[in-house]
PDB file of C-alpha atoms in Angstrom:
ATOM      1  CA  THR B  20      91.203 102.743 -97.688  1.00 38.00           C
ATOM      2  CA  GLY B  21      90.076 106.318 -98.292  1.00 39.00           C
ATOM      3  CA  VAL B  22      86.993 107.959 -99.928  1.00 35.00           C
ATOM      4  CA  PRO B  23      86.301 107.021-103.553  1.00 35.00           C
ATOM      5  CA  THR B  24      86.976 110.019-105.989  1.00 33.00           C
ATOM      6  CA  ASN B  25      84.596 108.997-108.649  1.00 33.00           C
ATOM      7  CA  THR B  26      81.214 107.180-108.423  1.00 36.00           C
ATOM      8  CA  ALA B  27      78.945 106.324-111.340  1.00 38.00           C
ATOM      9  CA  GLY B  28      76.184 108.864-111.713  1.00 39.00           C
ATOM     10  CA  VAL B  29      77.795 111.505-109.572  1.00 37.00           C
ATOM     11  CA  ALA B  30      78.815 114.841-110.959  1.00 37.00           C
ATOM     12  CA  THR B  31      82.604 115.012-110.822  1.00 36.00           C
ATOM     13  CA  ASN B  32      83.050 118.295-112.821  1.00 39.00           C
ATOM     14  CA  THR B  33      81.818 121.725-111.815  1.00 40.00           C
ATOM     15  CA  ALA B  34      80.445 122.141-115.401  1.00 46.00           C
ATOM     16  CA  ASP B  35      77.920 119.361-114.376  1.00 47.00           C
ATOM     17  CA  ILE B  36      76.431 121.447-111.542  1.00 48.00           C
ATOM     18  CA  ALA B  37      74.012 124.028-112.739  1.00 50.00           C
ATOM     19  CA  ALA B  38      74.651 127.463-111.503  1.00 47.00           C
ATOM     20  CA  ASN B  39      71.359 128.182-109.638  1.00 50.00           C
ATOM     21  CA  THR B  40      71.721 127.057-106.055  1.00 47.00           C
ATOM     22  CA  ILE B  41      69.326 129.222-104.086  1.00 52.00           C
ATOM     23  CA  GLY B  42      69.054 129.646-100.251  1.00 49.00           C
ATOM     24  CA  LEU B  43      66.110 131.361 -98.606  1.00 52.00           C
ATOM     25  CA  LEU B  44      65.553 132.304 -94.920  1.00 50.00           C
ATOM     26  CA  ARG B  45      62.446 132.891 -93.013  1.00 54.00           C
ATOM     27  CA  SER B  46      61.716 133.558 -89.360  1.00 51.00           C
ATOM     28  CA  GLU B  47      59.397 131.724 -86.872  1.00 57.00           C
ATOM     29  CA  SER B  48      56.351 129.784 -87.982  1.00 61.00           C
ATOM     30  CA  ASP B  49      53.829 128.320 -85.584  1.00 59.00           C
ATOM     31  CA  VAL B  50      52.225 125.361 -87.254  1.00 58.00           C
ATOM     32  CA  GLY B  51      50.082 124.190 -84.432  1.00 59.00           C
ATOM     33  CA  SER B  52      48.146 120.837 -84.097  1.00 57.00           C
ATOM     34  CA  THR B  53      47.049 120.050 -87.510  1.00 59.00           C
ATOM     35  CA  ALA B  54      47.416 116.985 -89.732  1.00 59.00           C
ATOM     36  CA  THR B  55      47.283 118.954 -93.015  1.00 63.00           C
ATOM     37  CA  LEU B  56      50.241 120.212 -94.907  1.00 63.00           C
ATOM     38  CA  GLY B  57      51.122 123.926 -94.138  1.00 83.00           C
ATOM     39  CA  ASP B  58      53.107 125.927 -96.658  1.00 86.00           C
ATOM     40  CA  LEU B  59      56.164 127.256 -94.920  1.00 86.00           C
ATOM     41  CA  GLY B  60      56.483 130.147 -97.343  1.00 84.00           C
ATOM     42  CA  LEU B  61      59.920 129.201 -98.626  1.00 86.00           C
ATOM     43  CA  ARG B  62      60.446 128.950-102.372  1.00 87.00           C
ATOM     44  CA  ALA B  63      63.306 128.277-104.735  1.00 88.00           C
ATOM     45  CA  ALA B  64      63.203 128.012-108.528  1.00 88.00           C
ATOM     46  CA  VAL B  65      65.771 125.990-110.347  1.00 91.00           C
ATOM     47  CA  THR B  66      66.236 125.352-113.958  1.00 90.00           C
ATOM     48  CA  ILE B  67      67.565 122.359-115.892  1.00 92.00           C
ATOM     49  CA  PRO B  68      68.910 123.715-119.246  1.00 92.00           C
ATOM     50  CA  ALA B  69      67.374 122.777-122.564  1.00 94.00           C
ATOM     51  CA  GLY B  70      68.689 119.439-123.909  1.00 95.00           C
ATOM     52  CA  ARG B  71      69.892 118.244-120.534  1.00 94.00           C
ATOM     53  CA  THR B  72      68.480 116.192-117.679  1.00 94.00           C
ATOM     54  CA  GLY B  73      69.333 116.437-113.905  1.00 93.00           C
ATOM     55  CA  VAL B  74      68.342 115.752-110.368  1.00 93.00           C
ATOM     56  CA  VAL B  75      67.465 118.343-107.754  1.00 93.00           C
ATOM     57  CA  GLU B  76      69.149 118.177-104.367  1.00 92.00           C
ATOM     58  CA  ILE B  77      66.976 119.989-101.758  1.00 93.00           C
ATOM     59  CA  GLY B  78      68.218 120.869 -98.308  1.00 92.00           C
ATOM     60  CA  TYR B  79      66.192 122.204 -95.325  1.00 92.00           C
ATOM     61  CA  THR B  80      67.380 123.211 -91.985  1.00 92.00           C
ATOM     62  CA  ALA B  81      65.531 124.873 -88.997  1.00 91.00           C
ATOM     63  CA  GLU B  82      65.377 125.305 -85.237  1.00 91.00           C
ATOM     64  CA  SER B  83      62.417 123.068 -84.251  1.00 92.00           C
ATOM     65  CA  ALA B  84      60.247 122.612 -81.160  1.00 92.00           C
ATOM     66  CA  CYS B  85      57.801 119.716 -81.281  1.00 94.00           C
ATOM     67  CA  TYR B  86      55.935 119.255 -78.090  1.00 92.00           C
ATOM     68  CA  GLY B  87      52.708 118.077 -76.482  1.00 90.00           C
ATOM     69  CA  VAL B  88      51.242 114.685 -75.382  1.00 86.00           C
ATOM     70  CA  GLY B  89      52.590 112.587 -78.263  1.00 81.00           C
ATOM     71  CA  GLY B  90      53.200 112.242 -81.990  1.00 88.00           C
ATOM     72  CA  TYR B  91      55.733 113.688 -84.224  1.00 92.00           C
ATOM     73  CA  CYS B  92      56.241 116.686 -86.534  1.00 93.00           C
ATOM     74  CA  VAL B  93      56.815 116.353 -90.312  1.00 91.00           C
ATOM     75  CA  VAL B  94      58.517 118.444 -92.992  1.00 92.00           C
ATOM     76  CA  THR B  95      57.882 117.554 -96.535  1.00 91.00           C
ATOM     77  CA  LEU B  96      60.014 118.905 -99.498  1.00 93.00           C
ATOM     78  CA  LEU B  97      58.173 119.356-102.762  1.00 93.00           C
ATOM     79  CA  ILE B  98      58.921 120.013-106.362  1.00 95.00           C
ATOM     80  CA  ASP B  99      56.084 121.509-108.256  1.00 96.00           C
ATOM     81  CA  GLY B 100      53.832 120.518-105.493  1.00 93.00           C
ATOM     82  CA  ALA B 101      54.738 116.820-105.484  1.00 93.00           C
ATOM     83  CA  PRO B 102      56.557 115.352-102.417  1.00 93.00           C
ATOM     84  CA  VAL B 103      60.216 114.398-102.944  1.00 92.00           C
ATOM     85  CA  ASP B 104      60.270 111.875-100.115  1.00 74.00           C
ATOM     86  CA  ILE B 105      61.921 108.553 -99.546  1.00 73.00           C
ATOM     87  CA  ALA B 106      59.619 107.911 -96.643  1.00 61.00           C
ATOM     88  CA  GLY B 107      56.283 109.207 -97.897  1.00 60.00           C
ATOM     89  CA  SER B 108      54.577 111.651 -95.547  1.00 60.00           C
ATOM     90  CA  ASN B 109      55.741 109.980 -92.356  1.00 68.00           C
ATOM     91  CA  PHE B 110      59.305 111.408 -92.132  1.00 82.00           C
ATOM     92  CA  ALA B 111      59.621 112.571 -88.516  1.00 91.00           C
ATOM     93  CA  PHE B 112      61.596 115.830 -88.654  1.00 95.00           C
ATOM     94  CA  ASP B 113      61.198 116.134 -84.886  1.00 95.00           C
ATOM     95  CA  SER B 114      59.285 114.299 -82.134  1.00 94.00           C
ATOM     96  CA  THR B 115      57.801 115.002 -78.739  1.00 94.00           C
ATOM     97  CA  ASP B 116      60.014 112.439 -77.266  1.00 93.00           C
ATOM     98  CA  GLY B 117      57.043 110.641 -75.837  1.00 92.00           C
ATOM     99  CA  GLY B 118      55.572 113.815 -74.495  1.00 92.00           C
ATOM    100  CA  SER B 119      58.723 114.942 -72.581  1.00 94.00           C
ATOM    101  CA  GLU B 120      59.588 117.869 -74.879  1.00 94.00           C
ATOM    102  CA  THR B 121      58.324 121.374 -73.986  1.00 93.00           C
ATOM    103  CA  SER B 122      57.903 124.682 -75.706  1.00 91.00           C
ATOM    104  CA  LEU B 123      61.521 125.456 -74.623  1.00 92.00           C
ATOM    105  CA  SER B 124      62.878 122.331 -76.313  1.00 93.00           C
ATOM    106  CA  TRP B 125      64.466 124.022 -79.355  1.00 93.00           C
ATOM    107  CA  GLU B 126      66.781 121.915 -81.395  1.00 95.00           C
ATOM    108  CA  SER B 127      68.506 122.175 -84.733  1.00 95.00           C
ATOM    109  CA  HIS B 128      67.424 119.677 -87.374  1.00 96.00           C
ATOM    110  CA  ALA B 129      68.125 119.160 -91.038  1.00 96.00           C
ATOM    111  CA  MET B 130      67.082 116.947 -93.919  1.00 95.00           C
ATOM    112  CA  THR B 131      68.076 116.437 -97.625  1.00 93.00           C
ATOM    113  CA  ARG B 132      66.155 114.861-100.548  1.00 93.00           C
ATOM    114  CA  VAL B 133      67.245 114.149-104.110  1.00 93.00           C
ATOM    115  CA  SER B 134      64.675 114.033-106.919  1.00 94.00           C
ATOM    116  CA  ALA B 135      64.346 111.426-109.604  1.00 93.00           C
ATOM    117  CA  ASP B 136      66.000 112.361-112.924  1.00 95.00           C
ATOM    118  CA  LEU B 137      64.070 115.339-114.401  1.00 95.00           C
ATOM    119  CA  PRO B 138      63.916 116.676-117.965  1.00 97.00           C
ATOM    120  CA  ALA B 139      64.883 120.218-118.959  1.00 95.00           C
ATOM    121  CA  GLY B 140      62.583 122.850-117.427  1.00 94.00           C
ATOM    122  CA  THR B 141      62.110 125.190-114.456  1.00 92.00           C
ATOM    123  CA  TYR B 142      60.968 123.684-111.266  1.00 93.00           C
ATOM    124  CA  VAL B 143      59.602 125.354-108.035  1.00 92.00           C
ATOM    125  CA  VAL B 144      60.851 123.817-104.757  1.00 92.00           C
ATOM    126  CA  THR B 145      58.882 124.448-101.514  1.00 91.00           C
ATOM    127  CA  ALA B 146      58.720 123.060 -97.973  1.00 90.00           C
ATOM    128  CA  ALA B 147      55.549 122.122 -96.071  1.00 90.00           C
ATOM    129  CA  SER B 148      54.902 120.948 -92.535  1.00 90.00           C
ATOM    130  CA  SER B 149      52.287 118.767 -90.679  1.00 89.00           C
ATOM    131  CA  VAL B 150      51.932 116.678 -87.567  1.00 90.00           C
ATOM    132  CA  SER B 151      51.065 113.204 -86.690  1.00 88.00           C
ATOM    133  CA  GLY B 152      49.067 113.091 -83.529  1.00 88.00           C
ATOM    134  CA  THR B 153      48.440 116.297 -81.506  1.00 88.00           C
ATOM    135  CA  PRO B 154      51.755 118.018 -80.996  1.00 91.00           C
ATOM    136  CA  THR B 155      52.501 121.707 -81.468  1.00 90.00           C
ATOM    137  CA  PHE B 156      55.099 122.219 -84.106  1.00 90.00           C
ATOM    138  CA  ARG B 157      57.230 125.440 -84.063  1.00 89.00           C
ATOM    139  CA  LEU B 158      59.925 126.337 -86.636  1.00 89.00           C
ATOM    140  CA  ASP B 159      62.511 129.173 -86.597  1.00 85.00           C
ATOM    141  CA  ASP B 160      65.483 130.293 -88.503  1.00 84.00           C
ATOM    142  CA  MET B 161      64.564 128.102 -91.654  1.00 87.00           C
ATOM    143  CA  VAL B 162      66.779 127.735 -94.740  1.00 87.00           C
ATOM    144  CA  LEU B 163      65.823 125.988 -97.942  1.00 89.00           C
ATOM    145  CA  THR B 164      68.373 125.181-100.632  1.00 89.00           C
ATOM    146  CA  ALA B 165      68.028 123.658-104.026  1.00 90.00           C
ATOM    147  CA  GLU B 166      70.794 122.679-106.409  1.00 90.00           C
ATOM    148  CA  VAL B 167      70.538 121.054-109.821  1.00 91.00           C
ATOM    149  CA  HIS B 168      73.114 118.274-110.735  1.00 90.00           C
ATOM    150  CA  LEU B 169      73.112 117.617-114.371  1.00 92.00           C
ATOM    151  CA  THR B 170      73.008 113.971-115.397  1.00 92.00           C
ATOM    152  CA  SER B 171      73.118 114.245-119.106  1.00 91.00           C
TER     153      SER B 171
END
């Protein structure tokens, strides 16, 4: 049966992908036991050219350790400070696995989000973290990427 080669709304020509993919790297960040969003210090600015519209595809990867009595650890991807989340603020990037994870339980995790169609302009993409419950959340070797896919 194979993979479809063209799907409505998907860029099929490299001219439809804006040339501003940005990757940023930062080292370890101890978030601790807090329910508030913490800026992870990663930033990417992307531009949708004048007269065009597009979506921003955001990728985030990191080594993660989420440990403690219970709960889960959250990463939220934002454009101009607004969450780009299909699950609201309850997307579990990592969990304590019912309290069985430890400070040595480092794992690789990743997530991707795609914005709604946006008008021409420059947008700042950031990542933030929080916890649900009382776990400790540690992140290392983080990479944030942002890519514009033009839709018109």
